[in-house]
Amino acid sequence: MNVNQQPHMASPYGQPQSGYQGYQQTGYGNQHVPGGYPTPYAPYNGPASTYQPGPPTIFIPSAPPTVSQASASAAYTPSAPSSFAPSSAVHSQPLPPDSVAQTAPQPFYGAPPTPPQPFPGAAPPFSAAGPAQPPAPPLGSQQSFSQAHPPSQPQFTSAPPPVSTASYGGPPPTTQASHPRAPPLTSQPSTFSGGPPPTSSPSQYPQPMPQQPPVSQPNPFHSGPPQPTTAAGFPPQGGPPLRVPHPGVQGPPMTSQGPPTSQTNHVAPPQPGMLPGPPPVNMAGPPAQPSMQGYPPQQNGAFGQVRGPQPGYVGQYPGQQSYVAQPPAQAPAPAPKRLDPDSIPSPIQVIEDDKLNKGNEPFVTGVRGQVPPLVTTKFQVKDQGNASPRFIRCTAYNMPCTSDMAKQSQVPLAAVIKPLATLPLDENGPYIVDHGESGPIRCNRCKAYMCPYMQFIEGGRRFQCGFCSCVTEVPPHYFQHLDHTGKRVDCYDRPELSMGSYEFLATVDYCKNNKIPQPPAFIFLIDVSYNAVKNGMVAIVCQELKTLLDYLPRENPNVASNIRVGFVTYNKVLHFYNVKASLAQPQMMVVSDVADMFVPLLDGFLVNVAESRVVIESLLDQIPDMFADTRETETVFGPVIQAGLEALKAADCAGKLFVFHSSLPIAEAPGKLKNREDKKLVGTDKEKSLFQAQVSFYSNLAKECVAQGCCVDLFLFPNQYVDVATLGVVPTSTGGSIYKYTYFQGQADQERFLNDLRKDVQKQMGFDAVMRVRTSTGIRPTDFFGSFYMSNTTDVELAGLDCDKTVTVEFKHDDKLSEETGALMQCAVLYTSCSGQRRLRVHNMAVNCCTQLADLYRNCETDTIINYFAKYAYRGVLNNPTKNVRDSLINQCAQILACYRKNCASPSSAGQLILPECMKLLPVYLNCVLKSDILHPGADISLDDRAYLRQLVSAMDVAESHAFFYPRLLPVHKLNVEGNALPVAVRDSEERLSKGGVYLLETGLNLFLWVGANAQQELLQNIFGAPAFSQIDPNMTSLPILDNPYSKRLREIIESFRAQRSRYMKLMVVKQEDKLELIFKHFLVEDKNNSGGASYVDFLCHMHKEIRQLLS
Ligand SMILES: [Zn+2]
């Protein structure tokens, strides 16, 4: 229906795209799709006022670090001769009689179609042109502040300043001391008052830390003179050991233990009944925290201050029996102070606070400049004029008005845009607007698309562009009267006038060569060299495709997919297959002249799956047999992509290549590569060359691919160095993905590979896309990060764009912005849908602008800033030594925090580290980026893995980068099987692990289940069906399906984690003190790591020093 003819009909837009709905449900192959929201939203009951801390973490004495490196399997070197010549004729195997019947026709690969959602004609009133909104509502726990006060500076209360702690006597060598469990911080502004800054230990960072337990190091923060002790702190140690009942836990005896140090900065006197033992661990739920009564107000947000133990708060944890703390009296006068990890900003608490404050009510996008909930919070979005945070997240929702302010603050101004993001089932996808042959209405000058920021004037006959202020005539067919407020009366009937995100059907003017596009094609190119056959990949791919081809993307579930498919196999020559429906058997055509690739057949190469099913199945049955005895070890790679590209060119369509590849392409051919793996370059000025492509061939090829709309997905199965940095050039330039299965073993790894493949084939995507971001006068996009190609400075060209890919855009001022109008951006993506329809998806976003720096700092989003910084740094390593990249990151963050301190924080002692509320996690997360394998590699990470991760992060969304840099660590022994709630996560530090516990760690790419050596027998029985720790098989990759609620719930959680990520996370079981534990510990990112990465505590000290230097 054409809306222009029936403007007043109730639902003129037709329906939201079914294609972008319905992916949340389990599809073929148990494909959960990102964004599943298993539980309905609870009714909003007002903001939660008190932070309920999670169960206390439990300390275990850590074993001495395992010395042996987790050994990766030795590189496999095939010794087979390469004398096998491929047959140039297809083996004429009889068609299996049942081959057709084997494939059950599947009507739809995903979910049933989402019921049509008419555009609500009576949307809640929303004025797009309303006054600038107040800054984002403060968190529930924040006070409100006048402009004069920095947002995060609550009233200083009368609590004493932090007091020094006595020095440690040094823990016994094998035991890491733990810290008294102070309550988590409240979300108050964060001042760290650790006394004078470190003067004597500036060299601690970034040099590798001594191999001592961190606690025994005098902390630079505490190097100042101790401050007067005003509180008694915990009772002195040395009382009779108290055994705390710990049902079922076979751990060491838990002794009564005060805090290891005389933490005298606790204001609250010891409470009667405050037992320093651990709370009883109850498997069925988090331990009760008797008398927990919230937190004392934090003094001026100072870390390390007034962290009084809670009444009844149980302060100490089991397993420290070997630690002897020094009584306070023994402290030498200038005691080196230990910075208590509990006194510095906790990611877990920030995450939990946000859930409480923002997770209970829908996020309504009508208010300009509102900071959305964190990516770790489950929330519902209602589009009322700005794009959902699922499509766009900004580093700052209140941009400085001038470039001077922006430079002063050094806060990056960027948006992380995920244009085709999958939405949860309870949110509507963008509506489709069809303006018929006239196409979308646009500003005459800047060509921005009609959106809520266009102001209609002169009775509705013209509109003024919100981006460039140009006035454009309203075409007669689009005319509508205005109401008394100046709004068009059909405003709420038209998505493009009232919503943040929508799509226009594009006219032929928006098509390449002014021609309606053909439906896209998928081409599968399978390496059949010795390695690929031997490790099982070829057989697995062929077997899987027989079913998977029935699940190609489609928009209308009732109609077969329009996508055509083609097949190529290769080693150092290429084999094309004719699978035309009329053939009795597939035909193979060999192209051995790979220097000048061409497609030897046009008719019969790209076919419709339904029509050619019999021939395709026959082919897929035969391929593994044909090459079962191959001795060919050499492969080509460049010609493979060229072949796919040429096939798409010949068919005059866009499409995607799925390349399954195993080895470094050393065979004589264009794009041939050498093994240039040289770990000696790591850490040198030449390290950057390792991230660069070895030859320019692939970037030229990528350009051609982009021009054709040929997206390349690369599945790698390497046994040794394959030069991912070079092989990845085409995928990362064409909006494609790289998957890497090192030392692939059919049995053990096929689950992960097949899940990735299924998701990758089925996922919703656009083809031959181009994205343009327009902004209002005053700022402009200046830099872009992601998997795409740019031939000019404005157009982001994406041969393919799938629902998981993000493009990060950085903005710079080119003029002043105004507080009144704010800053506007419009992201328009022109693409071809999987059915061949040309469309324009438009996302609009308005943010506030400020003349006070405090407003900027109050409306930042640290997770997005980190996403931007990681991408910026990971691109930086292409051209700079990694050390320089790290230093510049540290410097920029120090400037950000110093600017806040100087301009926004209330005067306070120079020894205090004051962090803005919205950025109090910047140091911990930044440290994770700095310590990452790309910027600070350990000895055991391969160059290929670094190249792979670098490319992966460049297109990550904020939720994935968050888990990637700060993994989620869930104490599953505290799982409550009764409800849906997850136990509160714990911080990524070994100190937080209980020897009696079991923890699930999720990085977005990996899942680990860490089992403490003293885990309860019943727990092990429930999870593993194993009666004892020693009987758990560390090689299991999935949990046994046991008939008990605990097993069921844990497996559900694992599945739900997997469903939230774009890649399948393989589960590894890590037994405490097992050799694999070293890999697991790599992800405990608050600790210092083996390669010299600083601990959170040490890094915070270092940042403090940097900030002080900038301020002095
Ligand atoms: Zn304009």
mmCIF file of N, CA and C in Angstrom, residues 504-604:
data_model
loop_
_atom_site.group_PDB
_atom_site.id
_atom_site.type_symbol
_atom_site.label_atom_id
_atom_site.label_comp_id
_atom_site.label_asym_id
_atom_site.label_seq_id
_atom_site.Cartn_x
_atom_site.Cartn_y
_atom_site.Cartn_z
ATOM 1 N N PHE A 504 13.287 2.863 4.299
ATOM 2 C CA PHE A 504 12.588 3.255 3.072
ATOM 3 C C PHE A 504 12.826 2.174 2.026
ATOM 4 N N LEU A 505 11.818 1.898 1.266
ATOM 5 C CA LEU A 505 12.061 1.107 0.067
ATOM 6 C C LEU A 505 12.759 2.028 -0.920
ATOM 7 N N ALA A 506 13.861 1.558 -1.464
ATOM 8 C CA ALA A 506 14.615 2.404 -2.373
ATOM 9 C C ALA A 506 14.080 2.238 -3.788
ATOM 10 N N THR A 507 14.184 3.301 -4.517
ATOM 11 C CA THR A 507 13.759 3.224 -5.913
ATOM 12 C C THR A 507 14.949 2.807 -6.766
ATOM 13 N N VAL A 508 14.685 2.703 -8.026
ATOM 14 C CA VAL A 508 15.730 2.252 -8.946
ATOM 15 C C VAL A 508 16.905 3.235 -8.978
ATOM 16 N N ASP A 509 16.631 4.478 -8.594
ATOM 17 C CA ASP A 509 17.715 5.466 -8.539
ATOM 18 C C ASP A 509 18.788 5.062 -7.529
ATOM 19 N N TYR A 510 18.411 4.245 -6.573
ATOM 20 C CA TYR A 510 19.348 3.846 -5.529
ATOM 21 C C TYR A 510 20.029 2.519 -5.863
ATOM 22 N N CYS A 511 19.821 2.052 -7.062
ATOM 23 C CA CYS A 511 20.397 0.763 -7.433
ATOM 24 C C CYS A 511 21.613 0.974 -8.329
ATOM 25 N N LYS A 512 22.515 0.028 -8.234
ATOM 26 C CA LYS A 512 23.720 0.094 -9.052
ATOM 27 C C LYS A 512 23.335 0.090 -10.535
ATOM 28 N N ASN A 513 23.887 0.961 -11.267
ATOM 29 C CA ASN A 513 23.612 1.095 -12.703
ATOM 30 C C ASN A 513 22.123 1.277 -13.002
ATOM 31 N N ASN A 514 21.425 1.823 -12.003
ATOM 32 C CA ASN A 514 19.977 2.028 -12.162
ATOM 33 C C ASN A 514 19.240 0.766 -12.584
ATOM 34 N N LYS A 515 19.671 -0.332 -12.007
ATOM 35 C CA LYS A 515 19.035 -1.598 -12.338
ATOM 36 C C LYS A 515 18.615 -2.278 -11.045
ATOM 37 N N ILE A 516 17.403 -2.781 -11.015
ATOM 38 C CA ILE A 516 16.948 -3.521 -9.833
ATOM 39 C C ILE A 516 17.875 -4.727 -9.654
ATOM 40 N N PRO A 517 18.404 -4.910 -8.452
ATOM 41 C CA PRO A 517 19.410 -5.973 -8.286
ATOM 42 C C PRO A 517 18.821 -7.372 -8.398
ATOM 43 N N GLN A 518 19.674 -8.277 -8.781
ATOM 44 C CA GLN A 518 19.347 -9.700 -8.745
ATOM 45 C C GLN A 518 19.411 -10.164 -7.291
ATOM 46 N N PRO A 519 18.713 -11.227 -6.977
ATOM 47 C CA PRO A 519 18.909 -11.788 -5.633
ATOM 48 C C PRO A 519 20.371 -12.224 -5.462
ATOM 49 N N PRO A 520 20.886 -12.127 -4.253
ATOM 50 C CA PRO A 520 22.290 -12.481 -4.027
ATOM 51 C C PRO A 520 22.543 -13.989 -4.128
ATOM 52 N N ALA A 521 23.811 -14.333 -4.158
ATOM 53 C CA ALA A 521 24.193 -15.747 -4.244
ATOM 54 C C ALA A 521 25.195 -16.082 -3.145
ATOM 55 N N PHE A 522 25.188 -17.335 -2.718
ATOM 56 C CA PHE A 522 26.176 -17.846 -1.769
ATOM 57 C C PHE A 522 27.056 -18.855 -2.509
ATOM 58 N N ILE A 523 28.345 -18.691 -2.394
ATOM 59 C CA ILE A 523 29.251 -19.650 -3.028
ATOM 60 C C ILE A 523 30.136 -20.293 -1.957
ATOM 61 N N PHE A 524 30.155 -21.600 -1.946
ATOM 62 C CA PHE A 524 30.928 -22.352 -0.958
ATOM 63 C C PHE A 524 32.203 -22.856 -1.616
ATOM 64 N N LEU A 525 33.347 -22.440 -1.057
ATOM 65 C CA LEU A 525 34.636 -22.801 -1.647
ATOM 66 C C LEU A 525 35.428 -23.597 -0.618
ATOM 67 N N ILE A 526 35.622 -24.859 -0.899
ATOM 68 C CA ILE A 526 36.125 -25.782 0.119
ATOM 69 C C ILE A 526 37.521 -26.285 -0.238
ATOM 70 N N ASP A 527 38.438 -26.038 0.636
ATOM 71 C CA ASP A 527 39.803 -26.550 0.535
ATOM 72 C C ASP A 527 39.752 -28.076 0.678
ATOM 73 N N VAL A 528 40.289 -28.773 -0.319
ATOM 74 C CA VAL A 528 40.303 -30.247 -0.232
ATOM 75 C C VAL A 528 41.741 -30.767 -0.252
ATOM 76 N N SER A 529 42.656 -29.947 0.269
ATOM 77 C CA SER A 529 44.044 -30.415 0.358
ATOM 78 C C SER A 529 44.161 -31.415 1.507
ATOM 79 N N TYR A 530 45.325 -31.993 1.630
ATOM 80 C CA TYR A 530 45.548 -33.066 2.598
ATOM 81 C C TYR A 530 45.095 -32.699 4.019
ATOM 82 N N ASN A 531 45.520 -31.541 4.480
ATOM 83 C CA ASN A 531 45.171 -31.162 5.860
ATOM 84 C C ASN A 531 43.672 -31.044 6.072
ATOM 85 N N ALA A 532 43.021 -30.456 5.100
ATOM 86 C CA ALA A 532 41.588 -30.216 5.244
ATOM 87 C C ALA A 532 40.800 -31.516 5.244
ATOM 88 N N VAL A 533 41.290 -32.479 4.456
ATOM 89 C CA VAL A 533 40.626 -33.781 4.430
ATOM 90 C C VAL A 533 40.924 -34.536 5.709
ATOM 91 N N LYS A 534 42.197 -34.483 6.076
ATOM 92 C CA LYS A 534 42.664 -35.266 7.217
ATOM 93 C C LYS A 534 41.997 -34.852 8.535
ATOM 94 N N ASN A 535 41.840 -33.577 8.730
ATOM 95 C CA ASN A 535 41.275 -33.168 10.026
ATOM 96 C C ASN A 535 39.748 -33.271 10.067
ATOM 97 N N GLY A 536 39.163 -33.724 8.994
ATOM 98 C CA GLY A 536 37.728 -33.960 9.013
ATOM 99 C C GLY A 536 36.889 -32.817 8.510
ATOM 100 N N MET A 537 37.520 -31.699 8.218
ATOM 101 C CA MET A 537 36.753 -30.515 7.845
ATOM 102 C C MET A 537 35.906 -30.758 6.599
ATOM 103 N N VAL A 538 36.511 -31.363 5.560
ATOM 104 C CA VAL A 538 35.794 -31.504 4.293
ATOM 105 C C VAL A 538 34.523 -32.337 4.486
ATOM 106 N N ALA A 539 34.671 -33.425 5.185
ATOM 107 C CA ALA A 539 33.509 -34.295 5.387
ATOM 108 C C ALA A 539 32.432 -33.582 6.199
ATOM 109 N N ILE A 540 32.868 -32.842 7.210
ATOM 110 C CA ILE A 540 31.893 -32.168 8.074
ATOM 111 C C ILE A 540 31.151 -31.080 7.307
ATOM 112 N N VAL A 541 31.883 -30.298 6.532
ATOM 113 C CA VAL A 541 31.240 -29.220 5.774
ATOM 114 C C VAL A 541 30.232 -29.810 4.779
ATOM 115 N N CYS A 542 30.663 -30.820 4.061
ATOM 116 C CA CYS A 542 29.775 -31.379 3.036
ATOM 117 C C CYS A 542 28.521 -31.992 3.654
ATOM 118 N N GLN A 543 28.721 -32.705 4.732
ATOM 119 C CA GLN A 543 27.574 -33.304 5.404
ATOM 120 C C GLN A 543 26.603 -32.213 5.884
ATOM 121 N N GLU A 544 27.165 -31.173 6.457
ATOM 122 C CA GLU A 544 26.334 -30.123 7.031
ATOM 123 C C GLU A 544 25.572 -29.353 5.948
ATOM 124 N N LEU A 545 26.248 -29.074 4.847
ATOM 125 C CA LEU A 545 25.601 -28.259 3.821
ATOM 126 C C LEU A 545 24.351 -28.921 3.270
ATOM 127 N N LYS A 546 24.331 -30.234 3.302
ATOM 128 C CA LYS A 546 23.153 -30.922 2.765
ATOM 129 C C LYS A 546 21.882 -30.478 3.482
ATOM 130 N N THR A 547 22.016 -30.197 4.756
ATOM 131 C CA THR A 547 20.858 -29.732 5.520
ATOM 132 C C THR A 547 20.786 -28.218 5.551
ATOM 133 N N LEU A 548 21.930 -27.620 5.730
ATOM 134 C CA LEU A 548 21.966 -26.177 5.971
ATOM 135 C C LEU A 548 21.419 -25.371 4.797
ATOM 136 N N LEU A 549 21.549 -25.913 3.611
ATOM 137 C CA LEU A 549 21.097 -25.172 2.435
ATOM 138 C C LEU A 549 19.588 -24.942 2.441
ATOM 139 N N ASP A 550 18.897 -25.692 3.272
ATOM 140 C CA ASP A 550 17.461 -25.454 3.389
ATOM 141 C C ASP A 550 17.142 -24.267 4.289
ATOM 142 N N TYR A 551 18.167 -23.689 4.850
ATOM 143 C CA TYR A 551 17.925 -22.609 5.810
ATOM 144 C C TYR A 551 18.537 -21.293 5.375
ATOM 145 N N LEU A 552 18.674 -21.122 4.107
ATOM 146 C CA LEU A 552 19.239 -19.859 3.629
ATOM 147 C C LEU A 552 18.304 -18.714 4.022
ATOM 148 N N PRO A 553 18.861 -17.540 4.242
ATOM 149 C CA PRO A 553 18.027 -16.426 4.677
ATOM 150 C C PRO A 553 16.893 -16.133 3.692
ATOM 151 N N ARG A 554 15.793 -15.784 4.239
ATOM 152 C CA ARG A 554 14.647 -15.379 3.419
ATOM 153 C C ARG A 554 13.857 -14.380 4.239
ATOM 154 N N GLU A 555 13.086 -13.585 3.576
ATOM 155 C CA GLU A 555 12.311 -12.598 4.321
ATOM 156 C C GLU A 555 10.912 -13.072 4.582
ATOM 157 N N ASN A 556 10.385 -13.781 3.634
ATOM 158 C CA ASN A 556 9.050 -14.328 3.825
ATOM 159 C C ASN A 556 9.186 -15.818 4.092
ATOM 160 N N PRO A 557 8.837 -16.221 5.284
ATOM 161 C CA PRO A 557 9.042 -17.625 5.653
ATOM 162 C C PRO A 557 8.252 -18.587 4.790
ATOM 163 N N ASN A 558 7.265 -18.073 4.106
ATOM 164 C CA ASN A 558 6.441 -18.986 3.320
ATOM 165 C C ASN A 558 6.982 -19.203 1.909
ATOM 166 N N VAL A 559 8.012 -18.493 1.598
ATOM 167 C CA VAL A 559 8.557 -18.588 0.249
ATOM 168 C C VAL A 559 9.986 -19.099 0.359
ATOM 169 N N ALA A 560 10.385 -19.903 -0.585
ATOM 170 C CA ALA A 560 11.763 -20.403 -0.561
ATOM 171 C C ALA A 560 12.732 -19.234 -0.736
ATOM 172 N N SER A 561 13.918 -19.421 -0.229
ATOM 173 C CA SER A 561 14.914 -18.357 -0.347
ATOM 174 C C SER A 561 15.267 -18.119 -1.809
ATOM 175 N N ASN A 562 15.501 -16.861 -2.121
ATOM 176 C CA ASN A 562 15.911 -16.511 -3.479
ATOM 177 C C ASN A 562 17.391 -16.716 -3.718
ATOM 178 N N ILE A 563 18.099 -16.974 -2.642
ATOM 179 C CA ILE A 563 19.555 -17.021 -2.765
ATOM 180 C C ILE A 563 19.973 -18.250 -3.557
ATOM 181 N N ARG A 564 20.793 -18.020 -4.565
ATOM 182 C CA ARG A 564 21.323 -19.139 -5.346
ATOM 183 C C ARG A 564 22.656 -19.590 -4.752
ATOM 184 N N VAL A 565 23.011 -20.817 -5.005
ATOM 185 C CA VAL A 565 24.247 -21.349 -4.428
ATOM 186 C C VAL A 565 25.145 -21.931 -5.504
ATOM 187 N N GLY A 566 26.444 -21.951 -5.200
ATOM 188 C CA GLY A 566 27.421 -22.553 -6.100
ATOM 189 C C GLY A 566 28.527 -23.208 -5.284
ATOM 190 N N PHE A 567 29.275 -24.137 -5.916
ATOM 191 C CA PHE A 567 30.279 -24.905 -5.173
ATOM 192 C C PHE A 567 31.593 -24.983 -5.936
ATOM 193 N N VAL A 568 32.672 -24.799 -5.161
ATOM 194 C CA VAL A 568 34.013 -24.927 -5.704
ATOM 195 C C VAL A 568 34.831 -25.707 -4.673
ATOM 196 N N THR A 569 35.661 -26.608 -5.138
ATOM 197 C CA THR A 569 36.670 -27.175 -4.236
ATOM 198 C C THR A 569 38.031 -26.808 -4.823
ATOM 199 N N TYR A 570 39.042 -26.849 -3.956
ATOM 200 C CA TYR A 570 40.358 -26.444 -4.462
ATOM 201 C C TYR A 570 41.465 -26.996 -3.599
ATOM 202 N N ASN A 571 42.622 -27.152 -4.189
ATOM 203 C CA ASN A 571 43.891 -27.266 -3.462
ATOM 204 C C ASN A 571 44.835 -26.302 -4.172
ATOM 205 N N LYS A 572 45.693 -26.802 -5.090
ATOM 206 C CA LYS A 572 46.408 -25.792 -5.856
ATOM 207 C C LYS A 572 45.802 -25.577 -7.237
ATOM 208 N N VAL A 573 44.744 -26.293 -7.514
ATOM 209 C CA VAL A 573 43.905 -25.999 -8.677
ATOM 210 C C VAL A 573 42.465 -25.863 -8.187
ATOM 211 N N LEU A 574 41.608 -25.375 -9.040
ATOM 212 C CA LEU A 574 40.220 -25.196 -8.621
ATOM 213 C C LEU A 574 39.293 -26.122 -9.389
ATOM 214 N N HIS A 575 38.287 -26.616 -8.685
ATOM 215 C CA HIS A 575 37.297 -27.488 -9.314
ATOM 216 C C HIS A 575 35.942 -26.812 -9.191
ATOM 217 N N PHE A 576 35.361 -26.533 -10.340
ATOM 218 C CA PHE A 576 34.022 -25.939 -10.351
ATOM 219 C C PHE A 576 33.015 -27.053 -10.615
ATOM 220 N N TYR A 577 31.819 -26.865 -10.112
ATOM 221 C CA TYR A 577 30.827 -27.923 -10.280
ATOM 222 C C TYR A 577 29.579 -27.399 -10.957
ATOM 223 N N ASN A 578 29.176 -28.154 -11.935
ATOM 224 C CA ASN A 578 27.904 -27.878 -12.583
ATOM 225 C C ASN A 578 26.846 -28.712 -11.861
ATOM 226 N N VAL A 579 25.921 -28.028 -11.234
ATOM 227 C CA VAL A 579 24.877 -28.742 -10.477
ATOM 228 C C VAL A 579 23.487 -28.373 -11.002
ATOM 229 N N LYS A 580 23.442 -28.193 -12.265
ATOM 230 C CA LYS A 580 22.183 -27.860 -12.918
ATOM 231 C C LYS A 580 21.134 -28.933 -12.642
ATOM 232 N N ALA A 581 19.915 -28.517 -12.456
ATOM 233 C CA ALA A 581 18.859 -29.456 -12.053
ATOM 234 C C ALA A 581 18.661 -30.574 -13.058
ATOM 235 N N SER A 582 18.915 -30.284 -14.312
ATOM 236 C CA SER A 582 18.622 -31.296 -15.335
ATOM 237 C C SER A 582 19.681 -32.394 -15.413
ATOM 238 N N LEU A 583 20.786 -32.209 -14.721
ATOM 239 C CA LEU A 583 21.839 -33.225 -14.787
ATOM 240 C C LEU A 583 21.511 -34.407 -13.878
ATOM 241 N N ALA A 584 21.972 -35.569 -14.296
ATOM 242 C CA ALA A 584 21.792 -36.741 -13.443
ATOM 243 C C ALA A 584 22.865 -36.765 -12.363
ATOM 244 N N GLN A 585 24.012 -36.248 -12.707
ATOM 245 C CA GLN A 585 25.133 -36.214 -11.785
ATOM 246 C C GLN A 585 25.815 -34.848 -11.916
ATOM 247 N N PRO A 586 26.411 -34.394 -10.837
ATOM 248 C CA PRO A 586 27.165 -33.151 -10.966
ATOM 249 C C PRO A 586 28.365 -33.347 -11.883
ATOM 250 N N GLN A 587 28.794 -32.270 -12.496
ATOM 251 C CA GLN A 587 29.975 -32.338 -13.356
ATOM 252 C C GLN A 587 31.056 -31.431 -12.800
ATOM 253 N N MET A 588 32.275 -31.951 -12.827
ATOM 254 C CA MET A 588 33.391 -31.162 -12.314
ATOM 255 C C MET A 588 34.190 -30.580 -13.473
ATOM 256 N N MET A 589 34.612 -29.332 -13.325
ATOM 257 C CA MET A 589 35.487 -28.728 -14.314
ATOM 258 C C MET A 589 36.692 -28.166 -13.587
ATOM 259 N N VAL A 590 37.850 -28.577 -14.014
ATOM 260 C CA VAL A 590 39.074 -28.206 -13.315
ATOM 261 C C VAL A 590 39.740 -27.029 -14.011
ATOM 262 N N VAL A 591 40.097 -26.032 -13.211
ATOM 263 C CA VAL A 591 40.881 -24.930 -13.750
ATOM 264 C C VAL A 591 42.251 -24.989 -13.086
ATOM 265 N N SER A 592 43.237 -25.378 -13.873
ATOM 266 C CA SER A 592 44.569 -25.484 -13.283
ATOM 267 C C SER A 592 45.424 -24.262 -13.581
ATOM 268 N N ASP A 593 44.979 -23.441 -14.497
ATOM 269 C CA ASP A 593 45.705 -22.204 -14.739
ATOM 270 C C ASP A 593 45.166 -21.140 -13.780
ATOM 271 N N VAL A 594 45.790 -21.094 -12.609
ATOM 272 C CA VAL A 594 45.257 -20.204 -11.570
ATOM 273 C C VAL A 594 45.777 -18.777 -11.707
ATOM 274 N N ALA A 595 46.669 -18.553 -12.657
ATOM 275 C CA ALA A 595 47.235 -17.217 -12.795
ATOM 276 C C ALA A 595 46.209 -16.212 -13.309
ATOM 277 N N ASP A 596 45.288 -16.695 -14.085
ATOM 278 C CA ASP A 596 44.289 -15.798 -14.647
ATOM 279 C C ASP A 596 42.924 -16.456 -14.492
ATOM 280 N N MET A 597 42.369 -16.267 -13.330
ATOM 281 C CA MET A 597 41.188 -17.037 -12.962
ATOM 282 C C MET A 597 39.963 -16.671 -13.804
ATOM 283 N N PHE A 598 39.253 -17.673 -14.186
ATOM 284 C CA PHE A 598 37.986 -17.463 -14.883
ATOM 285 C C PHE A 598 37.031 -18.557 -14.424
ATOM 286 N N VAL A 599 35.780 -18.347 -14.683
ATOM 287 C CA VAL A 599 34.788 -19.351 -14.309
ATOM 288 C C VAL A 599 34.445 -20.149 -15.552
ATOM 289 N N PRO A 600 34.730 -21.436 -15.524
ATOM 290 C CA PRO A 600 34.607 -22.222 -16.751
ATOM 291 C C PRO A 600 33.164 -22.515 -17.157
ATOM 292 N N LEU A 601 32.253 -22.224 -16.302
ATOM 293 C CA LEU A 601 30.865 -22.469 -16.712
ATOM 294 C C LEU A 601 29.983 -21.367 -16.159
ATOM 295 N N LEU A 602 29.000 -20.994 -16.886
ATOM 296 C CA LEU A 602 28.064 -19.993 -16.387
ATOM 297 C C LEU A 602 26.752 -20.672 -16.038
ATOM 298 N N ASP A 603 26.248 -21.400 -16.973
ATOM 299 C CA ASP A 603 24.972 -22.073 -16.766
ATOM 300 C C ASP A 603 25.190 -23.285 -15.857
ATOM 301 N N GLY A 604 24.495 -23.346 -14.769
ATOM 302 C CA GLY A 604 24.601 -24.524 -13.913
ATOM 303 C C GLY A 604 25.541 -24.363 -12.738
#
